[in-house]
Coordinates of C-alpha atoms in Angstrom, one line a residue:
M372 CA -13.0 -29.4 8.9
T373 CA -14.0 -26.1 8.4
L374 CA -13.1 -22.4 10.9
Q375 CA -16.0 -20.1 11.5
L376 CA -15.6 -17.0 13.0
F377 CA -18.1 -16.0 15.8
D378 CA -18.6 -12.8 17.3
S379 CA -20.9 -12.0 20.3
F380 CA -22.5 -8.6 18.4
S381 CA -24.1 -11.4 15.8
A382 CA -27.4 -13.3 16.3
S383 CA -25.9 -16.8 16.3
P384 CA -26.0 -19.4 19.2
R385 CA -23.1 -18.8 21.2
P386 CA -20.7 -21.7 20.5
D387 CA -19.9 -24.8 22.5
A388 CA -16.5 -23.5 24.3
D389 CA -15.1 -26.8 23.5
R390 CA -15.2 -26.1 20.0
I391 CA -13.4 -22.7 20.2
L392 CA -9.9 -22.8 19.1
G393 CA -9.4 -19.3 20.3
G394 CA -10.4 -15.7 20.2
F395 CA -10.0 -12.2 21.0
R396 CA -12.2 -10.1 23.8
L397 CA -12.1 -6.2 22.9
G398 CA -13.0 -3.6 24.6
D399 CA -12.6 -1.8 28.5
A400 CA -15.3 -4.2 30.2
T401 CA -14.2 -6.0 33.2
L402 CA -13.0 -9.6 32.6
D403 CA -15.2 -12.7 33.8
A404 CA -13.0 -15.8 34.7
A405 CA -10.7 -16.6 31.8
P406 CA -11.8 -19.4 29.4
A407 CA -10.2 -22.2 28.7
W408 CA -9.5 -21.4 25.1
P409 CA -6.6 -18.9 24.2
L410 CA -7.3 -15.5 24.5
Q411 CA -6.0 -12.1 23.3
R412 CA -7.5 -9.2 25.3
L413 CA -7.3 -5.9 23.9
V414 CA -8.2 -3.5 26.6
T415 CA -8.9 -0.1 24.6
P416 CA -12.2 1.3 24.2
L417 CA -14.9 -0.1 22.0
L418 CA -16.3 3.0 19.9
G419 CA -19.9 3.4 18.8
A420 CA -21.2 0.3 20.4
D421 CA -23.9 0.1 23.0
R422 CA -21.7 -2.5 25.3
R423 CA -18.2 -1.8 26.4
G424 CA -16.7 -5.1 25.0
F425 CA -17.3 -8.0 23.3
E426 CA -15.9 -11.3 22.1
E427 CA -14.7 -12.8 18.8
A428 CA -13.7 -16.5 18.5
W429 CA -12.2 -19.0 16.1
V430 CA -14.6 -21.9 15.9
V431 CA -14.1 -25.3 14.6
P432 CA -17.4 -27.3 14.1
G433 CA -18.0 -31.1 14.2
D434 CA -16.5 -33.4 17.1
A435 CA -12.8 -33.6 16.1
P436 CA -10.8 -34.1 19.1
M437 CA -9.0 -30.5 20.5
L438 CA -5.5 -30.5 21.9
A439 CA -4.2 -27.5 24.0
G440 CA -1.1 -26.9 26.1
H441 CA 1.0 -23.8 27.6
T442 CA 4.5 -23.9 25.9
E443 CA 7.2 -21.4 26.5
G444 CA 4.2 -18.9 27.6
I445 CA 2.2 -19.5 24.5
A446 CA -1.5 -20.7 25.3
W447 CA -2.6 -22.9 22.2
R448 CA -5.2 -24.9 21.0
R449 CA -5.1 -27.5 18.0
C450 CA -7.5 -29.2 16.3
G451 CA -6.4 -31.4 13.4
D452 CA -4.1 -28.7 11.2
L453 CA -5.4 -25.4 12.7
L454 CA -3.9 -24.2 15.6
F455 CA -4.6 -20.8 17.1
G456 CA -2.2 -19.1 19.7
V457 CA -1.5 -16.1 22.4
I458 CA 1.5 -15.1 23.6
E459 CA 1.9 -11.7 25.9
L460 CA 5.5 -10.8 26.9
D461 CA 5.8 -7.9 29.7
E462 CA 8.8 -5.4 28.5
A463 CA 9.3 -4.7 32.1
Q464 CA 10.7 -8.3 32.6
V465 CA 12.9 -8.0 29.4
T466 CA 16.3 -6.7 29.9
A467 CA 17.5 -4.2 27.4
A468 CA 21.0 -5.0 25.9
P469 CA 21.9 -1.9 23.7
P470 CA 21.8 -1.1 20.7
R471 CA 18.8 -3.6 21.3
S472 CA 15.6 -2.5 23.1
A473 CA 13.5 -4.1 25.2
L474 CA 10.8 -4.4 22.7
H475 CA 13.3 -5.7 20.1
I476 CA 14.5 -8.3 22.4
A477 CA 10.8 -9.2 23.3
S478 CA 9.6 -9.3 19.6
E479 CA 12.2 -11.4 18.9
M480 CA 11.9 -13.7 21.8
A481 CA 8.1 -14.3 21.2
Y482 CA 8.3 -15.2 17.8
A483 CA 11.2 -17.4 18.2
R484 CA 9.1 -19.4 21.0
L485 CA 6.2 -19.2 18.4
F486 CA 8.1 -20.6 15.5
R487 CA 9.5 -23.4 18.1
L488 CA 5.8 -24.4 18.8
L489 CA 4.7 -24.7 15.1
D490 CA 7.8 -26.8 14.6
A491 CA 7.3 -29.3 17.3
Q492 CA 3.6 -29.4 16.1
G493 CA 4.6 -30.3 12.7
L494 CA 2.4 -27.1 11.7
P495 CA 5.0 -24.6 9.6
H496 CA 2.4 -22.1 8.0
L497 CA 1.5 -19.0 9.7
W498 CA -1.7 -17.6 8.3
R499 CA -2.7 -14.5 10.3
L500 CA -1.0 -12.7 13.2
W501 CA -2.6 -9.9 15.4
N502 CA 0.4 -7.9 17.2
Y503 CA -0.2 -5.1 19.9
M504 CA 2.0 -2.9 22.0
A505 CA 2.0 0.0 23.8
D506 CA 3.3 3.3 22.7
I507 CA 3.7 2.0 19.4
N508 CA 4.5 5.6 17.9
R509 CA 7.0 7.0 20.8
E510 CA 10.7 6.9 20.4
S511 CA 13.0 5.1 22.4
D512 CA 16.3 3.8 22.5
G513 CA 17.0 6.3 19.4
L514 CA 14.3 4.5 17.4
E515 CA 10.5 4.7 17.1
R516 CA 8.9 1.5 19.1
Y517 CA 7.3 0.0 16.0
R518 CA 10.3 -0.2 14.0
Q519 CA 12.1 -1.8 17.3
F520 CA 9.1 -4.3 16.9
N521 CA 10.1 -4.7 13.0
L522 CA 13.6 -5.6 14.2
G523 CA 12.9 -8.1 16.2
R524 CA 9.8 -9.9 14.2
A525 CA 12.8 -9.8 11.1
E526 CA 15.4 -11.5 13.1
A527 CA 13.3 -14.1 14.1
F528 CA 11.8 -15.0 10.7
E529 CA 15.5 -15.2 9.6
H530 CA 16.8 -17.2 12.8
A531 CA 13.7 -19.7 12.1
A532 CA 14.9 -19.8 8.4
R533 CA 11.7 -18.2 7.1
S534 CA 11.4 -16.3 4.4
V535 CA 11.0 -12.3 5.2
V536 CA 9.9 -11.5 1.7
G537 CA 7.1 -13.1 -0.4
R538 CA 5.8 -15.6 1.3
V539 CA 4.8 -14.2 4.5
P540 CA 1.8 -14.2 6.6
A541 CA -1.3 -11.4 7.1
A542 CA -0.9 -9.2 9.9
C543 CA -1.6 -6.4 11.6
A544 CA 0.4 -4.3 14.2
L545 CA -1.0 -1.7 16.4
G546 CA -0.7 0.4 19.4
L547 CA -2.3 0.4 22.6
A548 CA -2.1 2.7 25.7
G549 CA -0.3 0.3 27.8
G550 CA -0.2 -3.4 28.3
P551 CA 2.3 -6.0 27.1
L552 CA 3.7 -7.3 24.0
S553 CA 0.5 -9.5 22.7
I554 CA 0.8 -11.5 19.5
A555 CA -2.4 -14.0 18.5
F556 CA -1.4 -15.9 15.6
L557 CA -3.5 -18.6 13.5
A558 CA -1.5 -21.5 11.6
S559 CA -1.8 -25.0 9.8
A560 CA 0.1 -27.6 7.8
T561 CA -0.9 -26.1 4.6
P562 CA 0.4 -22.6 3.3
V563 CA -1.8 -19.7 2.5
I564 CA -1.6 -17.8 -0.8
P565 CA 0.3 -14.2 -0.1
I566 CA -1.7 -11.4 -2.0
E567 CA -0.1 -8.1 -2.3
N568 CA -1.6 -4.9 -3.7
P569 CA -0.7 -3.5 -7.1
R570 CA -1.4 0.3 -5.4
Q571 CA 1.3 -0.5 -3.1
V572 CA 4.9 -1.1 -2.7
S573 CA 4.8 -4.6 -0.8
A574 CA 5.3 -3.6 3.1
F575 CA 8.6 -6.4 3.0
L576 CA 10.1 -4.1 0.6
Y577 CA 9.6 -0.6 2.2
P578 CA 12.8 1.5 1.7
S579 CA 15.0 2.0 4.9
D580 CA 13.1 5.7 5.0
Y581 CA 10.8 3.5 7.3
G582 CA 13.4 2.0 9.7
P583 CA 16.4 -0.5 9.5
R584 CA 13.9 -3.4 8.9
P585 CA 10.7 -3.5 6.9
P586 CA 7.6 -5.0 8.2
T587 CA 7.6 -8.8 7.7
F588 CA 3.8 -9.4 6.3
S589 CA 1.7 -9.6 3.0
R590 CA -1.2 -7.3 2.0
A591 CA -3.4 -10.3 2.3
A592 CA -3.5 -14.0 2.8
L593 CA -6.0 -16.8 1.1
A594 CA -6.1 -19.8 2.7
Q595 CA -8.2 -22.9 0.9
P596 CA -8.7 -25.5 3.5
P597 CA -11.0 -28.5 2.4
G598 CA -14.4 -26.9 1.6
Q599 CA -13.8 -23.4 2.4
E600 CA -12.2 -20.4 1.3
I601 CA -11.1 -17.5 3.8
L602 CA -9.3 -14.4 2.8
F603 CA -7.3 -12.8 5.6
V604 CA -6.9 -8.8 5.2
S605 CA -4.1 -7.3 6.7
G606 CA -3.9 -3.8 8.5
T607 CA -4.6 -1.7 5.6
A608 CA -4.1 2.1 5.9
S609 CA -4.1 5.5 3.2
I610 CA -0.7 4.3 1.4
V611 CA -0.1 4.6 -1.9
G612 CA 3.1 3.3 -3.1
H613 CA 5.1 3.6 -0.1
Q614 CA 3.9 6.8 1.3
T615 CA 1.3 8.2 3.5
V616 CA -1.4 9.9 1.6
H617 CA -4.0 12.8 2.5
R618 CA -2.2 13.7 5.9
G619 CA -4.7 15.2 8.4
D620 CA -7.8 14.1 6.5
V621 CA -9.5 11.2 8.1
R622 CA -12.6 11.3 5.4
A623 CA -10.1 10.9 2.8
Q624 CA -7.5 8.6 4.4
T625 CA -10.7 6.1 5.3
A626 CA -11.7 6.0 1.8
E627 CA -8.2 5.3 0.5
S628 CA -8.0 2.6 3.1
L629 CA -11.2 1.0 1.5
D630 CA -9.6 1.5 -2.0
N631 CA -6.4 -0.3 -1.3
I632 CA -8.8 -3.3 0.3
A633 CA -10.6 -3.2 -3.0
A634 CA -7.7 -3.5 -4.8
V635 CA -6.5 -6.5 -2.7
L636 CA -9.9 -8.4 -3.4
E637 CA -9.0 -7.7 -7.2
A638 CA -5.7 -9.1 -6.9
A639 CA -7.0 -12.3 -4.7
R640 CA -9.8 -12.8 -7.6
P641 CA -7.4 -15.0 -10.1
H642 CA -6.7 -17.4 -7.0
A643 CA -10.0 -17.7 -5.5
R644 CA -11.9 -21.1 -6.2
R645 CA -15.3 -19.9 -5.0
G646 CA -15.7 -16.6 -6.8
G647 CA -13.3 -14.1 -4.9
F648 CA -14.9 -11.5 -2.9
E649 CA -16.5 -8.0 -2.5
L650 CA -16.0 -5.2 0.0
P651 CA -19.4 -6.3 1.4
D652 CA -18.8 -10.0 1.9
L653 CA -16.3 -9.1 4.7
A654 CA -16.1 -8.4 8.7
Y655 CA -14.0 -5.4 9.1
R656 CA -12.1 -4.4 12.4
V657 CA -11.1 -0.7 12.3
Y658 CA -8.8 1.2 14.5
V659 CA -9.2 4.9 14.8
R660 CA -6.6 6.9 16.3
D661 CA -9.0 9.9 17.6
A662 CA -12.5 8.8 18.7
A663 CA -13.6 12.3 17.6
D664 CA -13.3 11.0 14.1
L665 CA -15.5 7.6 14.5
A666 CA -18.7 9.6 12.7
V667 CA -16.7 10.2 9.8
V668 CA -15.0 6.8 9.6
R669 CA -17.9 5.0 9.9
E670 CA -20.0 7.2 7.3
V671 CA -17.3 6.2 4.9
I672 CA -17.3 2.8 5.5
A673 CA -21.0 2.4 5.8
E674 CA -21.0 3.8 2.3
R675 CA -19.0 1.3 0.7
V676 CA -19.4 -2.0 2.8
G677 CA -23.4 -1.8 3.4
G678 CA -24.6 -3.9 6.1
A679 CA -21.3 -5.9 6.5
P680 CA -20.2 -6.1 10.3
V681 CA -18.0 -3.6 11.5
V682 CA -16.4 -3.1 14.8
C683 CA -14.5 0.2 15.6
V684 CA -11.7 0.4 18.5
L685 CA -9.4 3.3 19.6
A686 CA -5.9 2.4 18.9
D687 CA -2.9 4.0 17.4
V688 CA -1.9 3.0 13.5
C689 CA 1.8 2.1 13.1
R690 CA 2.4 5.6 11.4
S691 CA 2.0 8.9 13.1
D692 CA 0.4 10.3 10.5
L693 CA -2.4 7.6 9.8
L694 CA -5.5 8.4 11.2
V695 CA -7.2 5.2 10.5
E696 CA -6.4 1.4 9.8
I697 CA -8.9 -1.3 8.5
E698 CA -8.3 -4.9 8.5
A699 CA -11.0 -7.5 7.1
Q700 CA -11.8 -11.0 6.7
G701 CA -13.9 -13.2 4.5
F702 CA -15.4 -16.7 4.3
K703 CA -16.8 -18.9 1.5

């Protein structure tokens, strides 16, 4: 069984909905009827495109049976050893219990539910997570909201007896103007190979300068299902060591982010069975803090990735001094 990523910008025929494991809608276009498959909806402007929104979907070719369900607020679909799920939690429906904020509690709750589902399905290995929340850089309850999220996420990993250091999945965490805490995830019966960046301190080893608990993710993750190789590059920004570099310079931050992705690709190469990946081999999702920076961001990216697919959206990055974040994935 193979896994493919379909996007509505491509010229490929639209996949049969029965073969879609799950996916995303990005942009601020009006929603049609909700699909039958798990959908993560990101209501934020799509930048530099001739349409207001588009879809990405993980597709499982063939005729293997597809299972689906709703468990503790998680919409999920499973085909063989692969599962895609989405959970949304409205913080307004969560009661804060100081010193734990509503977001702290909601994050722990969402991940705890996610882990219970994976345990019940016998699919213990997270491959990739996509996390979105409102006002990620705003301080409330005495702590930046991203740091509150990290507290809840780490607690859930530990309560589920999962490692918070080393063998952790690829992930991103971005801020939107509003909306619930939204988490999409891809999991399997087989583990990924976590990849770290030699130019950066691993996120799970960050010092306490960045909050009471460090982020729980690897810089990238290499999946090797039968007959295929998939590289998930986590949200990547202008960080060297553990410090932000090129503050206020979006051109330099974009270039540094691509340098970091290139370093991750090189670090993944010894583990690859199919020759590894280069920057033009990947498909990119780019988060831009200020829409006025889009032209510069796209120019720098185009110089490095050529004709690779690139989608840009408006979003806040996890540090207020970061102007752009880039994630990517590649298939062989």
